[in-house]
CSV table of C-alpha atoms in Angstrom, one decimal:
chain,number,residue,atom,x,y,z
A,1,MET,CA,-326.2,58.1,-80.0
A,2,LYS,CA,-326.2,61.9,-81.0
A,3,GLN,CA,-323.1,62.1,-79.1
A,4,GLN,CA,-321.8,59.1,-81.1
A,5,ILE,CA,-321.9,60.4,-84.2
A,6,ILE,CA,-320.5,63.9,-83.9
A,7,SER,CA,-318.7,62.1,-81.2
A,8,GLU,CA,-316.7,60.0,-84.8
A,9,VAL,CA,-317.0,63.4,-87.1
A,10,MET,CA,-314.6,64.9,-85.2
A,11,GLN,CA,-312.4,62.7,-84.5
A,12,GLN,CA,-312.5,62.4,-88.7
A,13,MET,CA,-312.1,65.9,-88.8
A,14,LEU,CA,-308.8,66.2,-85.7
A,15,GLN,CA,-306.6,66.4,-88.9
A,16,TYR,CA,-308.0,68.9,-90.2
A,17,LEU,CA,-309.1,71.9,-87.9
A,18,ASP,CA,-307.8,73.2,-85.5
A,19,ASN,CA,-309.3,73.0,-82.4
A,20,ALA,CA,-311.6,76.8,-82.9
A,21,GLN,CA,-312.8,74.9,-86.1
A,22,ILE,CA,-313.0,71.2,-84.5
A,23,ARG,CA,-315.5,74.1,-81.7
A,24,GLN,CA,-317.4,75.2,-83.8
A,25,LEU,CA,-318.3,72.3,-86.3
A,26,GLN,CA,-319.0,70.2,-82.9
A,27,LYS,CA,-321.8,73.8,-82.8
A,28,THR,CA,-322.8,73.0,-85.8
A,29,LEU,CA,-323.5,69.1,-85.6
A,30,GLU,CA,-325.0,69.5,-83.1
A,31,ASN,CA,-328.0,72.1,-83.9
A,32,ALA,CA,-328.3,70.1,-87.4
A,33,LEU,CA,-329.1,66.7,-85.7
A,34,ILE,CA,-331.7,69.1,-83.0
A,35,GLY,CA,-335.6,66.8,-83.3
A,36,CYS,CA,-333.6,63.9,-85.0
A,37,GLU,CA,-334.0,60.1,-84.5
A,38,ILE,CA,-330.8,57.8,-84.3
A,39,THR,CA,-330.9,54.1,-84.3
A,40,VAL,CA,-327.1,51.7,-84.7
A,41,GLN,CA,-327.0,48.3,-84.6
A,42,ILE,CA,-323.8,46.5,-84.8
A,43,ASP,CA,-322.7,45.0,-88.3
A,44,LYS,CA,-319.5,42.8,-89.5
A,45,MET,CA,-318.0,46.0,-90.0
A,46,ASP,CA,-317.7,46.3,-85.9
A,47,ILE,CA,-317.4,43.4,-84.8
A,48,ASP,CA,-314.4,43.3,-88.0
A,49,GLU,CA,-313.5,46.3,-86.2
A,50,ASN,CA,-313.8,45.4,-82.3
A,51,LEU,CA,-311.5,42.2,-82.6
A,52,SER,CA,-308.8,44.6,-84.5
A,53,LEU,CA,-308.4,47.0,-81.7
A,54,LEU,CA,-308.8,44.6,-79.3
A,55,ASP,CA,-305.8,42.8,-80.9
A,56,ALA,CA,-303.9,45.9,-82.4
A,57,PHE,CA,-304.1,46.2,-77.5
A,58,ILE,CA,-303.2,43.1,-76.5
A,59,SER,CA,-300.0,43.3,-78.9
A,60,ALA,CA,-299.1,47.2,-77.4
A,61,LYS,CA,-298.9,44.7,-74.0
A,62,ARG,CA,-297.1,41.9,-75.6
A,63,ILE,CA,-294.5,44.2,-76.3
A,64,GLU,CA,-294.5,46.2,-73.0
A,65,GLY,CA,-293.7,43.4,-71.3
A,66,CYS,CA,-297.3,42.2,-70.6
A,67,SER,CA,-297.0,38.2,-69.2
A,68,ALA,CA,-298.9,35.7,-70.5
A,69,LYS,CA,-301.5,35.5,-67.9
A,70,THR,CA,-301.9,39.0,-67.7
A,71,LEU,CA,-302.5,38.9,-71.6
A,72,LYS,CA,-305.5,35.8,-70.8
A,73,TYR,CA,-307.3,38.1,-68.0
A,74,TYR,CA,-307.0,41.3,-70.2
A,75,ARG,CA,-308.1,39.4,-73.4
A,76,THR,CA,-311.0,37.8,-71.2
A,77,THR,CA,-311.9,40.7,-69.1
A,78,ILE,CA,-312.5,43.1,-72.8
A,79,GLU,CA,-314.3,40.4,-74.4
A,80,THR,CA,-317.5,40.1,-72.1
A,81,MET,CA,-317.4,43.7,-71.7
A,82,VAL,CA,-317.3,44.1,-75.1
A,83,SER,CA,-319.8,41.2,-76.2
A,84,SER,CA,-322.0,42.4,-73.1
A,85,ILE,CA,-322.3,46.0,-73.7
A,86,ASP,CA,-323.2,44.9,-78.0
A,87,LYS,CA,-321.7,48.1,-79.7
A,88,GLY,CA,-318.5,48.9,-81.5
A,89,ILE,CA,-315.7,50.2,-79.4
A,90,ARG,CA,-315.5,53.4,-80.8
A,91,HIS,CA,-319.5,54.3,-80.0
A,92,ILE,CA,-319.5,52.9,-76.3
A,93,GLN,CA,-319.8,55.5,-73.6
A,94,THR,CA,-319.4,56.2,-70.0
A,95,GLU,CA,-322.9,55.2,-69.1
A,96,ASP,CA,-322.6,52.2,-70.7
A,97,LEU,CA,-319.6,50.4,-68.7
A,98,ARG,CA,-321.4,52.1,-65.6
A,99,SER,CA,-324.6,49.7,-66.0
A,100,TYR,CA,-322.1,46.7,-67.3
A,101,LEU,CA,-319.8,47.0,-64.0
A,102,ILE,CA,-323.5,47.1,-62.1
A,103,GLU,CA,-325.0,44.7,-63.6
A,104,TYR,CA,-321.5,41.9,-63.5
A,105,GLN,CA,-321.9,42.8,-59.9
A,106,ILE,CA,-325.3,42.4,-58.4
A,107,ARG,CA,-325.2,38.9,-61.5
A,108,HIS,CA,-321.9,37.0,-60.3
A,109,GLN,CA,-322.2,38.6,-57.0
A,110,SER,CA,-317.9,39.8,-57.5
A,111,SER,CA,-316.4,41.5,-54.4
A,112,ARG,CA,-316.1,45.0,-54.7
A,113,VAL,CA,-312.0,44.5,-55.2
A,114,THR,CA,-313.2,42.4,-58.1
A,115,ILE,CA,-315.4,45.2,-59.7
A,116,ASP,CA,-312.6,47.7,-59.1
A,117,ASN,CA,-310.0,44.9,-61.6
A,118,ILE,CA,-312.8,45.1,-64.5
A,119,ARG,CA,-312.2,48.8,-63.8
A,120,ARG,CA,-308.5,48.9,-64.5
A,121,ILE,CA,-308.2,46.8,-67.1
A,122,LEU,CA,-311.0,48.4,-68.8
A,123,SER,CA,-309.4,51.6,-68.0
A,124,SER,CA,-306.2,50.5,-69.3
A,125,PHE,CA,-307.8,49.6,-73.4
A,126,PHE,CA,-309.3,52.7,-72.9
A,127,SER,CA,-306.8,55.1,-72.4
A,128,TRP,CA,-304.3,53.1,-74.7
A,129,LEU,CA,-307.0,54.0,-77.6
A,130,GLU,CA,-307.5,57.3,-76.3
A,131,ASP,CA,-303.3,58.1,-77.2
A,132,GLU,CA,-303.4,55.9,-80.3
A,133,ASP,CA,-306.1,58.6,-81.5
A,134,TYR,CA,-308.3,55.6,-81.9
A,135,ILE,CA,-311.0,57.7,-80.0
A,136,LEU,CA,-311.5,61.9,-78.6
A,137,LYS,CA,-311.7,60.8,-75.1
A,138,SER,CA,-311.9,57.7,-72.6
A,139,PRO,CA,-315.6,56.5,-71.3
A,140,VAL,CA,-313.6,55.2,-68.3
A,141,ARG,CA,-312.8,59.1,-67.1
A,142,ARG,CA,-315.6,59.6,-65.2
A,143,ILE,CA,-315.9,56.1,-63.0
A,144,HIS,CA,-313.0,56.6,-60.2
A,145,LYS,CA,-312.0,53.7,-58.9
A,146,VAL,CA,-314.5,51.5,-56.0
A,147,LYS,CA,-313.8,52.3,-53.0
A,148,THR,CA,-312.9,48.6,-51.0
A,149,ALA,CA,-312.8,47.7,-47.1
A,150,ILE,CA,-308.8,47.4,-45.9
A,151,ASN,CA,-308.9,43.8,-45.0
A,152,LEU,CA,-306.3,42.2,-42.3
A,153,LYS,CA,-305.1,39.5,-43.9
A,154,GLU,CA,-304.3,35.9,-42.0
A,155,THR,CA,-301.2,35.2,-41.5
A,156,TYR,CA,-299.2,31.5,-40.5
A,157,THR,CA,-297.6,31.8,-36.9
A,158,ASP,CA,-294.7,30.0,-35.5
A,159,GLU,CA,-297.0,26.9,-34.2
A,160,ASP,CA,-298.4,26.8,-38.1
A,161,LEU,CA,-295.4,26.6,-39.8
A,162,GLU,CA,-293.7,23.8,-36.5
A,163,LYS,CA,-296.7,21.6,-36.7
A,164,MET,CA,-297.2,21.1,-40.7
A,165,ARG,CA,-293.0,21.2,-39.7
A,166,ASP,CA,-293.1,17.9,-38.3
A,167,SER,CA,-296.8,16.6,-40.0
A,168,CYS,CA,-293.9,15.9,-43.0
A,169,THR,CA,-293.7,12.7,-43.9
A,170,GLU,CA,-292.0,13.4,-47.4
A,171,LEU,CA,-288.7,15.1,-47.3
A,172,ARG,CA,-289.8,16.9,-50.7
A,173,ASP,CA,-293.3,18.4,-48.9
A,174,LEU,CA,-290.9,19.5,-46.1
A,175,ALA,CA,-288.6,21.8,-48.7
A,176,ILE,CA,-291.0,23.0,-50.2
A,177,ILE,CA,-293.0,25.0,-46.9
A,178,ASP,CA,-289.5,26.0,-46.0
A,179,MET,CA,-288.8,27.6,-49.6
A,180,LEU,CA,-291.9,29.4,-49.8
A,181,ALA,CA,-291.4,30.1,-45.6
A,182,SER,CA,-288.3,31.6,-45.7
A,183,THR,CA,-287.8,33.2,-49.2
A,184,GLY,CA,-291.7,34.4,-49.5
A,185,MET,CA,-291.2,33.9,-53.4
A,186,ARG,CA,-294.5,33.2,-55.3
A,187,VAL,CA,-295.6,29.0,-55.6
A,188,GLY,CA,-295.1,30.1,-59.4
A,189,GLU,CA,-291.8,31.4,-59.5
A,190,MET,CA,-290.7,27.7,-57.4
A,191,VAL,CA,-292.0,25.1,-59.4
A,192,LEU,CA,-290.1,26.8,-62.5
A,193,LEU,CA,-286.4,26.8,-60.2
A,194,ASN,CA,-284.0,23.6,-60.9
A,195,LYS,CA,-281.5,22.6,-59.4
A,196,ALA,CA,-279.1,24.3,-60.9
A,197,ASP,CA,-279.8,27.4,-59.5
A,198,ILE,CA,-280.0,27.1,-56.4
A,199,ASN,CA,-276.3,27.9,-55.0
A,200,PHE,CA,-276.1,26.9,-51.1
A,201,ASN,CA,-273.0,28.3,-50.3
A,202,GLU,CA,-275.1,31.6,-50.8
A,203,ARG,CA,-278.3,29.9,-49.4
A,204,GLU,CA,-279.7,32.3,-52.6
A,205,CYS,CA,-281.1,31.6,-55.9
A,206,VAL,CA,-281.8,33.4,-59.1
A,207,VAL,CA,-285.6,33.9,-59.6
A,208,PHE,CA,-288.0,34.5,-62.5
A,209,GLY,CA,-290.8,37.0,-61.1
A,210,LYS,CA,-294.3,38.8,-63.5
A,211,GLY,CA,-292.3,40.3,-66.1
A,212,ASP,CA,-289.9,38.0,-66.5
A,213,LYS,CA,-288.1,40.1,-63.9
A,214,GLU,CA,-285.1,38.4,-62.5
A,215,ARG,CA,-284.3,38.4,-58.8
A,216,ILE,CA,-282.5,37.9,-56.4
A,217,VAL,CA,-283.9,35.5,-53.0
A,218,TYR,CA,-282.5,34.5,-50.1
A,219,PHE,CA,-283.1,30.9,-48.1
A,220,ASP,CA,-282.3,30.4,-44.0
A,221,ALA,CA,-280.4,27.7,-43.2
A,222,ARG,CA,-282.8,25.2,-42.0
A,223,THR,CA,-284.2,25.2,-46.1
A,224,LYS,CA,-280.8,25.1,-47.3
A,225,ILE,CA,-280.1,21.5,-44.5
A,226,HIS,CA,-283.6,19.9,-45.6
A,227,LEU,CA,-283.1,20.7,-49.1
A,228,GLN,CA,-279.8,18.7,-49.4
A,229,ASN,CA,-281.5,15.7,-47.9
A,230,TYR,CA,-284.5,16.4,-50.8
A,231,ILE,CA,-282.9,16.2,-53.2
A,232,ASP,CA,-279.9,13.9,-52.3
A,233,SER,CA,-282.9,11.3,-51.8
A,234,ARG,CA,-283.9,11.7,-55.2
A,235,ILE,CA,-283.5,8.7,-58.1
A,236,ASP,CA,-284.7,10.8,-61.3
A,237,ASP,CA,-282.9,12.6,-62.9
A,238,ASN,CA,-284.7,15.5,-63.8
A,239,PRO,CA,-283.2,19.3,-63.5
A,240,ALA,CA,-286.5,20.1,-62.1
A,241,LEU,CA,-285.9,21.0,-58.3
A,242,PHE,CA,-289.2,20.2,-57.0
A,243,VAL,CA,-290.6,16.6,-59.1
A,244,THR,CA,-293.9,15.0,-58.8
A,245,LEU,CA,-293.8,12.1,-55.8
A,246,ARG,CA,-294.8,9.3,-58.0
A,247,SER,CA,-292.4,8.2,-61.5
A,248,PRO,CA,-291.9,9.1,-64.0
A,249,HIS,CA,-291.6,12.7,-61.7
A,250,GLU,CA,-292.4,15.2,-63.3
A,251,ARG,CA,-291.3,19.2,-62.7
A,252,ILE,CA,-294.7,19.9,-59.7
A,253,LYS,CA,-296.9,21.9,-60.9
A,254,ILE,CA,-298.8,25.0,-59.1
A,255,GLY,CA,-301.6,23.2,-58.4
A,256,GLY,CA,-299.8,19.6,-56.7
A,257,ILE,CA,-298.4,22.2,-54.4
A,258,GLU,CA,-301.9,23.8,-54.1
A,259,PHE,CA,-303.8,20.5,-53.3
A,260,ARG,CA,-300.9,19.1,-51.3
A,261,LEU,CA,-299.9,21.8,-48.5
A,262,ARG,CA,-304.6,22.2,-48.4
A,263,GLU,CA,-304.0,18.9,-47.0
A,264,ILE,CA,-301.8,19.4,-44.5
A,265,GLY,CA,-303.5,21.8,-44.0
A,266,LYS,CA,-307.3,19.8,-43.1
A,267,ARG,CA,-305.0,17.9,-41.6
A,268,LEU,CA,-303.5,19.9,-39.2
A,269,ASP,CA,-307.0,21.5,-38.5
A,270,ILE,CA,-305.2,24.7,-39.8
A,271,PRO,CA,-307.8,27.0,-41.5
A,272,LYS,CA,-307.0,28.5,-45.2
A,273,VAL,CA,-303.5,26.9,-46.8
A,274,HIS,CA,-301.6,27.8,-49.4
A,275,PRO,CA,-298.4,29.8,-51.3
A,276,HIS,CA,-299.5,32.9,-50.7
A,277,LYS,CA,-299.8,32.7,-47.0
A,278,PHE,CA,-296.1,32.2,-46.6
A,279,ARG,CA,-295.2,35.5,-48.6
A,280,ARG,CA,-298.0,37.3,-46.8
A,281,THR,CA,-296.7,35.6,-43.3
A,282,LEU,CA,-292.6,36.3,-43.7
A,283,ALA,CA,-293.3,40.1,-45.2
A,284,THR,CA,-295.4,40.4,-41.7
A,285,MET,CA,-292.4,39.3,-39.3
A,286,ALA,CA,-290.1,40.7,-41.5
A,287,ILE,CA,-292.2,44.5,-41.4
A,288,ASP,CA,-292.3,43.8,-37.4
A,289,LYS,CA,-288.7,42.8,-36.8
A,290,GLY,CA,-287.7,46.2,-38.8
A,291,MET,CA,-286.7,45.7,-42.2
A,292,PRO,CA,-287.0,48.8,-44.2
A,293,ILE,CA,-289.9,48.4,-46.8
A,294,GLU,CA,-287.6,49.0,-49.3
A,295,GLN,CA,-286.3,46.2,-48.9
A,296,LEU,CA,-289.0,44.2,-48.6
A,297,GLN,CA,-290.3,45.1,-52.1
A,298,GLN,CA,-287.2,44.6,-53.8
A,299,LEU,CA,-287.3,41.0,-51.8
A,300,LEU,CA,-291.2,40.3,-52.6
A,301,GLY,CA,-290.4,41.3,-56.3
A,302,HIS,CA,-292.9,44.4,-55.9
A,303,LYS,CA,-293.6,47.2,-58.8
A,304,ARG,CA,-295.0,49.5,-56.5
A,305,ILE,CA,-294.5,49.9,-52.8
A,306,ASP,CA,-298.4,50.4,-52.0
A,307,THR,CA,-298.6,46.5,-53.0
A,308,THR,CA,-296.0,45.4,-50.8
A,309,LEU,CA,-298.0,47.5,-48.0
A,310,GLN,CA,-301.3,45.8,-48.3
A,311,TYR,CA,-298.7,42.5,-48.0
A,312,ALA,CA,-296.8,43.4,-44.6
A,313,MET,CA,-300.0,43.8,-41.7
A,314,VAL,CA,-298.0,44.7,-38.4
A,315,LYS,CA,-299.7,42.8,-35.9
A,316,GLN,CA,-301.7,45.0,-33.2
A,317,SER,CA,-299.7,43.5,-30.5
A,318,ASN,CA,-297.1,45.3,-32.1
A,319,VAL,CA,-299.1,48.5,-32.7
A,320,LYS,CA,-299.6,48.4,-28.2
A,321,LEU,CA,-296.4,48.3,-28.0
A,322,ALA,CA,-294.6,51.4,-29.7
A,323,HIS,CA,-297.9,53.2,-28.4
A,324,LYS,CA,-296.2,52.4,-24.4
A,325,LYS,CA,-292.5,53.5,-26.2
A,326,TYR,CA,-293.1,56.5,-28.3
A,327,ILE,CA,-296.8,57.4,-26.2
A,328,GLY,CA,-297.8,56.7,-22.7
């Protein structure tokens, strides 16, 4: 607590003193507080300041182009941390955050990936506070990236995809499977598409990815045929590309597609059938066939190439063939 008070006094005096004077002030305060016992109690002023700082941070992230979903995740994560630590944000120290992350992991049985995601959000928040001169130094600086195991994520086999196509009793479901499999788009991007967005001549469409960034995705000839058959079969006037099967035929939601795919997977005994697996399958197939990673990054709409590399898992059989070709 003493160090918090010293840091706060120094913070408030930064605009009036040079570096040498600040260091002398720190020594003076440390000597003056030797033998003193100080306790702190969070009060209404701290609560009001916490809310004010969090609102300011969220506003800054909104201006940067973060989606509403990301902003909500940021706010919830930071609010949970502040509530648990029960201190004014400007008084929070590194040990407080370390203890919080450890307790959170134990209480929720969270994976290392989840804990590192929380750490990254807290790092972004406190780094922003530091940049905006609300605090002297981010307490997350000394909390390093959590080491996580690299898991080989599953992809669909060619046989899985054909079984899913053959099992479809609705033209819509067949078109959805082909659209996901051939474009690699996110399911959230697909549900926003309208019929007018599809360029059948060029076999392409423009989607809005994360941060409302536009990019072009492409589909194959089979997808074109199944999309046209589905659209021609519709009797509704909804502009959405994919709609519910029952009247009034509203735009289908992400949950609706996820549920439909799960049902298909259960019926065919294919494990873990979900939209994102199509995206990972396309990435893996593209890498195996020699697509340059930079082009795949553009196709998938990834900001960082590291993310693309995580999606694209090279098949072990191809590694073996490459070893024989180049080494063996």
